[in-house]
Coordinates of N, CA and C and ligand atoms in Angstrom, one line a residue:
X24 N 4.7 18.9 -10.6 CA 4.1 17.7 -10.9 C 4.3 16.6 -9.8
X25 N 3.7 15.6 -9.4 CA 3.7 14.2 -9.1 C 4.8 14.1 -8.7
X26 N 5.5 13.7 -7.7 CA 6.7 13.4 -7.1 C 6.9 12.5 -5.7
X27 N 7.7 11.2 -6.0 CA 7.8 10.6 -4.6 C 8.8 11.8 -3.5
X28 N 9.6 12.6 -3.9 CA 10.0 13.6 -2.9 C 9.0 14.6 -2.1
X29 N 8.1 14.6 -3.1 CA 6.9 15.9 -2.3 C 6.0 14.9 -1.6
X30 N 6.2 13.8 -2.1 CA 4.8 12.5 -1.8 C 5.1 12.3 -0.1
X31 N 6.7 12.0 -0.1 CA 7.7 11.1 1.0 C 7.7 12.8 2.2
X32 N 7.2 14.0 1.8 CA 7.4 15.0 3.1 C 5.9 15.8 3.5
X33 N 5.3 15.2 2.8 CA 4.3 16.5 2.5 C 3.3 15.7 4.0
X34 N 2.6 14.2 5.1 CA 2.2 13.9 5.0 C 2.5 13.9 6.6
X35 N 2.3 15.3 7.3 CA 2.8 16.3 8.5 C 1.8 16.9 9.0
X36 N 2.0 17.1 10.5 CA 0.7 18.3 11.1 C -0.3 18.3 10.7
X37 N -1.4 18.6 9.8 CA -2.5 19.0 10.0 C -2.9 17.7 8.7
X38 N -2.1 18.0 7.9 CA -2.4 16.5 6.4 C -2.4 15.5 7.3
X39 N -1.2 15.1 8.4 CA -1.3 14.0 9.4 C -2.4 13.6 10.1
X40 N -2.8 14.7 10.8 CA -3.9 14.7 11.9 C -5.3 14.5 11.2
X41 N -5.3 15.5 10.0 CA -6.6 15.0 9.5 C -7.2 13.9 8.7
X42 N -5.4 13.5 8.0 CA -6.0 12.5 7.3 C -7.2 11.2 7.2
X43 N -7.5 10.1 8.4 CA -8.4 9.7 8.4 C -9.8 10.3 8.4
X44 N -10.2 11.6 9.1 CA -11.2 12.2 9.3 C -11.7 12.4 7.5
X45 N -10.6 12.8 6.9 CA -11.0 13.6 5.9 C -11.4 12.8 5.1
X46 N -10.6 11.2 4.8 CA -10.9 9.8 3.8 C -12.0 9.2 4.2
X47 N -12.7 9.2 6.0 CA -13.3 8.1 6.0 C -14.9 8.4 5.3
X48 N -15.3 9.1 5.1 CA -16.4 9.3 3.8 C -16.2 9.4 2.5
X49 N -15.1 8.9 2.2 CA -15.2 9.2 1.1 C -15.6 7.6 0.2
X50 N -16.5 7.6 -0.7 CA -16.6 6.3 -1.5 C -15.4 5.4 -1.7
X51 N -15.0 5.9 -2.2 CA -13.5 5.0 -2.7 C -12.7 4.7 -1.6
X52 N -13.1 5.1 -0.3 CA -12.0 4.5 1.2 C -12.7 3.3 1.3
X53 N -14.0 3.0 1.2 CA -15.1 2.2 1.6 C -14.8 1.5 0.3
X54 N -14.8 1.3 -0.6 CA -14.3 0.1 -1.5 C -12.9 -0.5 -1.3
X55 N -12.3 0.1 -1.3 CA -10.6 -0.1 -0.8 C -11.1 -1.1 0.0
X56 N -11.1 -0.5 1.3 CA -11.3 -1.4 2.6 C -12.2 -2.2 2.0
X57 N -13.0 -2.7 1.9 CA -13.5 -3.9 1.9 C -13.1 -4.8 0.5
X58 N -12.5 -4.4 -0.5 CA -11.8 -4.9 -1.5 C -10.7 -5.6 -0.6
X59 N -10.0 -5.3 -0.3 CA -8.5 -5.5 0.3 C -8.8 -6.9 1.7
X60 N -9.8 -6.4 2.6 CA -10.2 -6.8 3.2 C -10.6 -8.4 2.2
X61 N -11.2 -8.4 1.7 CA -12.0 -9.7 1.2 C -11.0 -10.2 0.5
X62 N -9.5 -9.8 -0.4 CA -8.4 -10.3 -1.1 C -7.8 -11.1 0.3
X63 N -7.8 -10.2 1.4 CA -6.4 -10.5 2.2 C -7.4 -11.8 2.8
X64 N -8.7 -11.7 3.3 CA -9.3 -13.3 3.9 C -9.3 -14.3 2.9
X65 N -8.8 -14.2 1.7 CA -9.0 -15.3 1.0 C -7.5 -16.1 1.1
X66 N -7.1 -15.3 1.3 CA -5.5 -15.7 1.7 C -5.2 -16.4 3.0
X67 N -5.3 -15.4 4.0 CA -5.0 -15.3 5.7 C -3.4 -15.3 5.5
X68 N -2.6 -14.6 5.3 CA -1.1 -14.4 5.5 C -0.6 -14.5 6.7
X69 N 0.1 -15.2 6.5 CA 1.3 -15.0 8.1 C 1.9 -14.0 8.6
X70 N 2.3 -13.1 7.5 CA 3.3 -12.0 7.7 C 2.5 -11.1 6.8
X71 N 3.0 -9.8 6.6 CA 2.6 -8.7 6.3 C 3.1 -7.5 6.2
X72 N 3.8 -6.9 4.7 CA 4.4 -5.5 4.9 C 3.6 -4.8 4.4
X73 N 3.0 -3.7 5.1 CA 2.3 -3.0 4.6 C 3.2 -1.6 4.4
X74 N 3.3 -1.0 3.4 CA 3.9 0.2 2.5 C 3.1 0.6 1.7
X75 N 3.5 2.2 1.9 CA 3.1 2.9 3.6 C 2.1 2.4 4.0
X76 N 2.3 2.1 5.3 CA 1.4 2.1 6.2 C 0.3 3.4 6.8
X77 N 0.9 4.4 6.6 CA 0.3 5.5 7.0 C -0.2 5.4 8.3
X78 N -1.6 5.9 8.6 CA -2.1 6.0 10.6 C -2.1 4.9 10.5
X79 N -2.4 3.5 10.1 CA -2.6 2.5 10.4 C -3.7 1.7 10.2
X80 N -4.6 2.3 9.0 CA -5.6 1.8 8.3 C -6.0 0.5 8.4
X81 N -5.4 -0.5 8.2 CA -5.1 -2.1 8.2 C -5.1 -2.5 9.1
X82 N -5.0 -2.1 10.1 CA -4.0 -3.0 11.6 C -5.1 -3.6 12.2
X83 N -6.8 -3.4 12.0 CA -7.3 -4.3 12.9 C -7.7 -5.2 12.2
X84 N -8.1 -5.0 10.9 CA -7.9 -6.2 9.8 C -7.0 -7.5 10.2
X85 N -5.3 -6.6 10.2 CA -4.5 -7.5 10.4 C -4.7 -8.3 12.0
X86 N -5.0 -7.9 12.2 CA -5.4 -8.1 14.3 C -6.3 -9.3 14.1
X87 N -8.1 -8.9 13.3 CA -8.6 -10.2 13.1 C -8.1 -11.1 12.2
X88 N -7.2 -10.9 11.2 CA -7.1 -12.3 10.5 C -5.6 -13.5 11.1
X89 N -5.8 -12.8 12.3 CA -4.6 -13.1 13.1 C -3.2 -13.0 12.5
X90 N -2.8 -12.2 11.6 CA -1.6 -12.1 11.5 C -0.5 -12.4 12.2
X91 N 0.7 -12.9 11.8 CA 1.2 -12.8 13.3 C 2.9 -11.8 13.2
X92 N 3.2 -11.8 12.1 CA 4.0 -10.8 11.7 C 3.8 -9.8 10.8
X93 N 3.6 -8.4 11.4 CA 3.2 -7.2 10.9 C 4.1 -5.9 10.7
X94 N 4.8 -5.6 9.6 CA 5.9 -4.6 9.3 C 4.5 -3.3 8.7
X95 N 4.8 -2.3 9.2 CA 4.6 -1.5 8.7 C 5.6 -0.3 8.7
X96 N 5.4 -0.3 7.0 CA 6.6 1.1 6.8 C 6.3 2.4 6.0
X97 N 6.6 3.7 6.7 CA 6.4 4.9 6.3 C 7.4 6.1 6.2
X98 N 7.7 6.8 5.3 CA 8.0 8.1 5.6 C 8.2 9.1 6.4
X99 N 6.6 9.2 6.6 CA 6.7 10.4 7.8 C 6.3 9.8 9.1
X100 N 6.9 10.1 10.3 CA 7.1 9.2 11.7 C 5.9 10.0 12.5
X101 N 5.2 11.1 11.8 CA 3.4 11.9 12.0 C 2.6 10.5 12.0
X102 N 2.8 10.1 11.1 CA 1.8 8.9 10.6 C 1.9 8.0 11.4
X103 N 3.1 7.3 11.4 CA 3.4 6.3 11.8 C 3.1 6.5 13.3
X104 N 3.3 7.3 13.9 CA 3.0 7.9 15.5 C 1.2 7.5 15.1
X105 N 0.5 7.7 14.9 CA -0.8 7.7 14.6 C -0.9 6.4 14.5
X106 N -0.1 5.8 13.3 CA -0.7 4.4 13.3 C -0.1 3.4 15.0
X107 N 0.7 4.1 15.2 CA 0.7 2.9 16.5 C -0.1 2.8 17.7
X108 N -0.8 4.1 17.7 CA -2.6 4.2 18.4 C -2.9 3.5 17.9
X109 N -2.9 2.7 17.2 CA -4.2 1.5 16.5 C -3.9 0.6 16.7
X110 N -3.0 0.0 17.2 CA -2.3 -1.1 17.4 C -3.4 -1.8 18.1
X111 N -4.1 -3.1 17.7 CA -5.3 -3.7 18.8 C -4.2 -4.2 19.6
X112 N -4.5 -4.1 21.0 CA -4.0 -5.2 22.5 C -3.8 -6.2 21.3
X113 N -4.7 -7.3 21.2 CA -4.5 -8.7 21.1 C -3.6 -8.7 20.4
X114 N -3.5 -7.8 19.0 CA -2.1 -7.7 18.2 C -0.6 -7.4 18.8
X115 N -0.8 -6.9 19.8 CA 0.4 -6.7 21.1 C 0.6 -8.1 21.5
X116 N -0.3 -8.4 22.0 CA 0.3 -9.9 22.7 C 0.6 -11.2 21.8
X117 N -0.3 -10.8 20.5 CA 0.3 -12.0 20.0 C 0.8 -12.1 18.4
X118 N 1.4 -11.0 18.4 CA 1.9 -10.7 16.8 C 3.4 -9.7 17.0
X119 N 4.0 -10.3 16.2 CA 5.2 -9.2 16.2 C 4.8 -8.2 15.3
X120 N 4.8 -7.4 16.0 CA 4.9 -5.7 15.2 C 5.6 -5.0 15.2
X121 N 6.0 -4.3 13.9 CA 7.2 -3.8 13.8 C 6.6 -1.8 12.6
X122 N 6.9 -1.2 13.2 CA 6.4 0.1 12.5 C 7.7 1.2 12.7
X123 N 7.9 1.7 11.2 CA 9.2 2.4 10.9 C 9.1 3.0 9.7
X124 N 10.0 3.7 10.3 CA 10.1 4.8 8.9 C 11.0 4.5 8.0
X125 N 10.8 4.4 6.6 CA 11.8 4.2 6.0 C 10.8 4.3 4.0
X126 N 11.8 3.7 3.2 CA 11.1 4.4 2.3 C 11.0 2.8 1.4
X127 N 9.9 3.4 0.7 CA 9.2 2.0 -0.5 C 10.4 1.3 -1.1
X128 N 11.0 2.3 -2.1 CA 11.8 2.0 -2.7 C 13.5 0.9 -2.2
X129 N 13.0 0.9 -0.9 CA 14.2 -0.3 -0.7 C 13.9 -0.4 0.8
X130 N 13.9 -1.4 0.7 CA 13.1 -2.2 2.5 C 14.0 -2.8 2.8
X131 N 14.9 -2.7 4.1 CA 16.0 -2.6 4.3 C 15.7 -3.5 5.6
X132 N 14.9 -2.8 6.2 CA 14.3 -4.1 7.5 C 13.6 -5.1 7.0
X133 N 13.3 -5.5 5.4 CA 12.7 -6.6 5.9 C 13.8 -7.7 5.0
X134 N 13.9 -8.7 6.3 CA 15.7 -9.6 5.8 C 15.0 -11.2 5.8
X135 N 13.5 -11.4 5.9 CA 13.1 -12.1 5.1 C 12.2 -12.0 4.3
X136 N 11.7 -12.7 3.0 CA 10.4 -12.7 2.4 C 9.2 -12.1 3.6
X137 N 8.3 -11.5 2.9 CA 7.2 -11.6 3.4 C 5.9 -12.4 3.0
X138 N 4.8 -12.9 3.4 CA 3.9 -13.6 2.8 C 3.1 -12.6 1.8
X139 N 2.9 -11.5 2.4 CA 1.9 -10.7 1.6 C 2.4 -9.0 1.5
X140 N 2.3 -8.5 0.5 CA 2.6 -7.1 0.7 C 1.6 -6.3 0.3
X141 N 1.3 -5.1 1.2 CA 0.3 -4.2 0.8 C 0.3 -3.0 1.0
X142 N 0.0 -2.3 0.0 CA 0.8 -0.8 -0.8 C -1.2 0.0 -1.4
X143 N -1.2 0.5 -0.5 CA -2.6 1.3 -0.6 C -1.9 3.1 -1.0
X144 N -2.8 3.6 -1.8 CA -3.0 5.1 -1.9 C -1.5 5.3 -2.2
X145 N -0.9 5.2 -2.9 CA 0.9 5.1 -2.9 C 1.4 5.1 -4.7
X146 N 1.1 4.7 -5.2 CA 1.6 4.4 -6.6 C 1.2 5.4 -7.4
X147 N -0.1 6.0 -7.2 CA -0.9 7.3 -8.0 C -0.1 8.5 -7.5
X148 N 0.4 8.2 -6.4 CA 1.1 9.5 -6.0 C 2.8 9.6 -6.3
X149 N 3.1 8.9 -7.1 CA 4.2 8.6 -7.5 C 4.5 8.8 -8.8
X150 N 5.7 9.3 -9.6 CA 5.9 9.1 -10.5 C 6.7 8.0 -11.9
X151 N 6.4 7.8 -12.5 CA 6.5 6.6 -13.4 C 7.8 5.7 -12.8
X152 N 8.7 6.8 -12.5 CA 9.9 5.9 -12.3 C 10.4 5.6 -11.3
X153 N 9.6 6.3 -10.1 CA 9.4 5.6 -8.7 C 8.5 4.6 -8.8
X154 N 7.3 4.2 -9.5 CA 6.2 3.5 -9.5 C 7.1 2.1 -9.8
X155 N 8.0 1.9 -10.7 CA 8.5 1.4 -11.6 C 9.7 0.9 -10.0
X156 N 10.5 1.5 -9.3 CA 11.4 1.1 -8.0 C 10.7 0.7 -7.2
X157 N 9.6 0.9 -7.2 CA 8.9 0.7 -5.7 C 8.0 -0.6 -5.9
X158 N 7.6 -0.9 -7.4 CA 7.3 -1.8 -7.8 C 7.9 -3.1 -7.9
X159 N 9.2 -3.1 -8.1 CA 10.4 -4.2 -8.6 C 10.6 -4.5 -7.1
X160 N 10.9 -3.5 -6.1 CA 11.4 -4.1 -4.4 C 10.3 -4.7 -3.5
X161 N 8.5 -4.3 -4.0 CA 7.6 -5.1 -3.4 C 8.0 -6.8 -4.1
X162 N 8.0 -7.1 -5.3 CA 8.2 -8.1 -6.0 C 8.9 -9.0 -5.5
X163 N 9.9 -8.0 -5.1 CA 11.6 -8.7 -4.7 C 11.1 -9.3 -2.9
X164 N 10.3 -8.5 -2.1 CA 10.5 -8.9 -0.8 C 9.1 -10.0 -0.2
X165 N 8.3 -9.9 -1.4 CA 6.6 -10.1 -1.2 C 7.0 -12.2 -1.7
X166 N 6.6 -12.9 -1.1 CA 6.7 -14.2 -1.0 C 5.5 -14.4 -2.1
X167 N 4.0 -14.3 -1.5 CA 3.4 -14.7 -2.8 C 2.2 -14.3 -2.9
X168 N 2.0 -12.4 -1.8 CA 1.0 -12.0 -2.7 C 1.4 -11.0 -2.6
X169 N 0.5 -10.2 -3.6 CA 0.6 -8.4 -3.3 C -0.7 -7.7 -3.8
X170 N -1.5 -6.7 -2.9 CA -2.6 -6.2 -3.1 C -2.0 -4.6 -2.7
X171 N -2.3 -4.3 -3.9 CA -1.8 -2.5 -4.4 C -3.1 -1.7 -5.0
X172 N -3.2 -0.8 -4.7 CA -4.1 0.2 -5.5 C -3.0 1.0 -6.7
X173 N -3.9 1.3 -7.9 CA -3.2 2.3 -9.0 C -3.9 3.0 -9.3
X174 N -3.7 4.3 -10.6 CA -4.7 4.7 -11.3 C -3.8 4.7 -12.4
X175 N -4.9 4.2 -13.4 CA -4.3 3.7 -15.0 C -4.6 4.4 -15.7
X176 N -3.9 4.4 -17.3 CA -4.9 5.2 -17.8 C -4.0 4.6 -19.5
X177 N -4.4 5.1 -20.4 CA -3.9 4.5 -21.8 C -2.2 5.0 -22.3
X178 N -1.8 6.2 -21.6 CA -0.4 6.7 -21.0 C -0.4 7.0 -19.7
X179 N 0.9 7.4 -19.4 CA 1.6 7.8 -17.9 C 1.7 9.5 -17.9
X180 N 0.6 9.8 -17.1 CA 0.1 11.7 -16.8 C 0.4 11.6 -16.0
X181 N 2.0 12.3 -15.2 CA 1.9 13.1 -14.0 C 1.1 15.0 -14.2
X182 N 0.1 14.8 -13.1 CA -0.6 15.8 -12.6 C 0.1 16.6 -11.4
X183 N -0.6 17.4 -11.2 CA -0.4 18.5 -9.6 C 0.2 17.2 -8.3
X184 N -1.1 16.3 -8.3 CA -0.6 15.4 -7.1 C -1.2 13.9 -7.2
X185 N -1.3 13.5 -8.5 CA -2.0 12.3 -8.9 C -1.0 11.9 -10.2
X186 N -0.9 10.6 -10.7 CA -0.6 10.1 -12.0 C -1.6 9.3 -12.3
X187 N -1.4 9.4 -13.5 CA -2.4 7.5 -13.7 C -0.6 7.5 -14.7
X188 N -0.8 5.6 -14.7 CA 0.1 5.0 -15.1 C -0.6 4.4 -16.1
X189 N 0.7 4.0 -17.3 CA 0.5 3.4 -18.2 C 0.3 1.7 -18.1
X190 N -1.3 1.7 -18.0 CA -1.3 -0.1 -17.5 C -0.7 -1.4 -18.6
X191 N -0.2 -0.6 -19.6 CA 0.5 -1.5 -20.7 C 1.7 -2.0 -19.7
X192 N 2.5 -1.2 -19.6 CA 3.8 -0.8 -19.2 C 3.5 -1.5 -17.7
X193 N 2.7 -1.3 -16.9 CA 2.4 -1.9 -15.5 C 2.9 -3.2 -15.9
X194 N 1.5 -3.5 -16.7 CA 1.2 -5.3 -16.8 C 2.9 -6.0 -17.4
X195 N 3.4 -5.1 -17.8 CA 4.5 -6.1 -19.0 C 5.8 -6.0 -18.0
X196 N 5.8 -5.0 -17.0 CA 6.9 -5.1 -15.6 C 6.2 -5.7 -14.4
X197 N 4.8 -6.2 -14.6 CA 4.8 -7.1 -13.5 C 5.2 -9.0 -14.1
X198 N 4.7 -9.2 -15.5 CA 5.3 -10.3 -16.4 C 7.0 -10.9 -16.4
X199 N 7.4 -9.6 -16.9 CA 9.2 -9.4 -16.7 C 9.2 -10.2 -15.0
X200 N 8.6 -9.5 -14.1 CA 9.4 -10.4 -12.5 C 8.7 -11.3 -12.3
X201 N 8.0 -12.1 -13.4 CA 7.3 -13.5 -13.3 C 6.2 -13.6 -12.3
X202 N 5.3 -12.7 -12.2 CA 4.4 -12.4 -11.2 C 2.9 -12.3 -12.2
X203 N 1.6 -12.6 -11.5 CA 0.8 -12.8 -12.4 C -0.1 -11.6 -11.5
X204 N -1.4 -11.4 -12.7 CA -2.4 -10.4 -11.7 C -3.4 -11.0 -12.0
X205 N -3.8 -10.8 -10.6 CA -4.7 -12.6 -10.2 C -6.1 -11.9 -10.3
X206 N -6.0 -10.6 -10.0 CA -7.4 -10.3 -10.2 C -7.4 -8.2 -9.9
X207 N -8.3 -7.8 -10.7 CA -8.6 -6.1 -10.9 C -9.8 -5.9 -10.7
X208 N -9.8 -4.8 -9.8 CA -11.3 -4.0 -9.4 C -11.1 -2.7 -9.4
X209 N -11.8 -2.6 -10.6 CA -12.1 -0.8 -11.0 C -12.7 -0.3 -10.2
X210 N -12.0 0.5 -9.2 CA -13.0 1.8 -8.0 C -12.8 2.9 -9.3
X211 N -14.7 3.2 -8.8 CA -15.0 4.4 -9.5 C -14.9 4.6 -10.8
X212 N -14.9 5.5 -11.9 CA -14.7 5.3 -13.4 C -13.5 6.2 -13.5
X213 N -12.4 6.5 -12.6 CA -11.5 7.3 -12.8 C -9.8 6.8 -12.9
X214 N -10.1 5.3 -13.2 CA -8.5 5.0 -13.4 C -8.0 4.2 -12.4
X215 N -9.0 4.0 -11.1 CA -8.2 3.5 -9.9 C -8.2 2.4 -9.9
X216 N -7.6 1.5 -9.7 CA -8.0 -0.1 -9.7 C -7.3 -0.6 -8.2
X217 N -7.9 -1.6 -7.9 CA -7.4 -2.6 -6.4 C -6.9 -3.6 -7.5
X218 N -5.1 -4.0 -7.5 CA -4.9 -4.8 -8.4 C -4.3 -6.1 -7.2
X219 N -4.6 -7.2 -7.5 CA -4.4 -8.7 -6.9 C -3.0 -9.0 -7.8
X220 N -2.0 -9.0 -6.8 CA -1.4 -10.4 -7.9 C -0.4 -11.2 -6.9
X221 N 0.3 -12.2 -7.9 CA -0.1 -13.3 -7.2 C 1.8 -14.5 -7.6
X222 N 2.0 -15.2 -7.4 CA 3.1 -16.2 -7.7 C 2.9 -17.5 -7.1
Ligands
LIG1 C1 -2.1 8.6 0.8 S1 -1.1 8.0 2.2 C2 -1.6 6.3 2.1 C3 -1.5 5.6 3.5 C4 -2.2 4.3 3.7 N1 -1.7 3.2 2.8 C5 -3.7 4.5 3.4 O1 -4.2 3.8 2.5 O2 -4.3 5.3 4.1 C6 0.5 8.0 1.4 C7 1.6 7.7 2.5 O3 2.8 7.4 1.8 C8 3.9 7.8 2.7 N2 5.1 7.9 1.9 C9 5.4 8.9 1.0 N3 6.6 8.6 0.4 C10 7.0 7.4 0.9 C11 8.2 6.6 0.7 N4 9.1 6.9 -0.2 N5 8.3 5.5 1.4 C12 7.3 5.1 2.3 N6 6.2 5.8 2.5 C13 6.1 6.9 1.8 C14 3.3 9.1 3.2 O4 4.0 9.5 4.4 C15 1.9 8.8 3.5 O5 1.7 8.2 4.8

């Protein structure tokens, strides 16, 4: 079943190399991205952790909306090697960037708030009680926004390599750390949502 241990190694060689090729057709990459995209311009954040970051999906986003402090953190150092090919120039010259391995569950580099945190494709692959750690340390380091993808469902099914989470249980541990959800966009009819929230 569903595991942040199998989640945190599996994401090497050929899953590494392919992974953009293999997402960028697919419907639901193309809602993300422009979901996320249109949350994060309504904002314009100064800073930015993105977990996981993976190849670096975000970075030219972050590049145009001039970011100027950009953490990206990952697992596997395949990815992360990938995402630092993406790095735009202008984002070089005028943004601190910072890209490392390390894990959701406790962000150890970041020693101030951040303005915005953003946690794509991550939470579905996880199980209840990592969802639940990894959830509490975005809370804890994210200043005053956060844009996460989930897949919900009326209980918590860990599968082969998917969960949906129980969105009761979501909503009433994002309430508990005084955080609101500013806004949900159902991708697809299968549980996934782009969830907004907000302090
Ligand atoms: C499906 S990818 C999502 C990457 C990116 N957010 C995207 O939307 O393309 C999942 C990523 O989570 C990373 N990962 C797995 N376990 C992790 C952990 N405990 N801490 C940080 N990253 C982790 C994997 O290495 C992989 O890059």
């Amino acid at each position: 079943l569903v595991s942040i241990r199998q989640t945190s190694t599996k994401y090497r060689g050929r899953k590494a190399e392919t992974y953009d090729a293999m997402r960028q057709k697919q419907v639901r990459w193309k809602i993300e991205n422009e979901t996320v995209e249109r949350m994060l311009r309504e904002i314009r954040p100064h800073s930015v952790l993105d977990c996981p970051i993976g190849t670096g999906r975000f970075l030219r986003l972050y590049a145009d909306l001039s970011v100027r402090e950009v953490i990206g953190v990952d697992s596997s150092d395949e990815m992360l090697r990938l995402a630092r090919r993406k790095v735009p120039r202008s984002m070089k010259q005028h943004a601190k960037v910072r890209l490392e391995v390390g894990d959701a569950r406790k962000h150890d580099c970041v020693d101030q708030r951040v303005h915005c945190v953003v946690c794509v494709r991550f939470l579905d692959l996880i199980e209840e009680e990592a969802m639940h750690a990894v959830m509490q340390e975005m809370m804890r380091v994210a200043d005053k926004l956060i844009v996460l993808t989930i897949r919900f469902g009326p209980k918590y099914v860990p599968k082969s390599n998917t969960a949906t989470h129980d969105s009761k249980k979501f909503l009433s541990l994002v309430r508990h750390s005084k955080w609101i959800v500013v806004e949900r966009v159902p991708v697809l009819n299968a549980g996934w949502e782009i969830v907004r929230l907000g302090r």
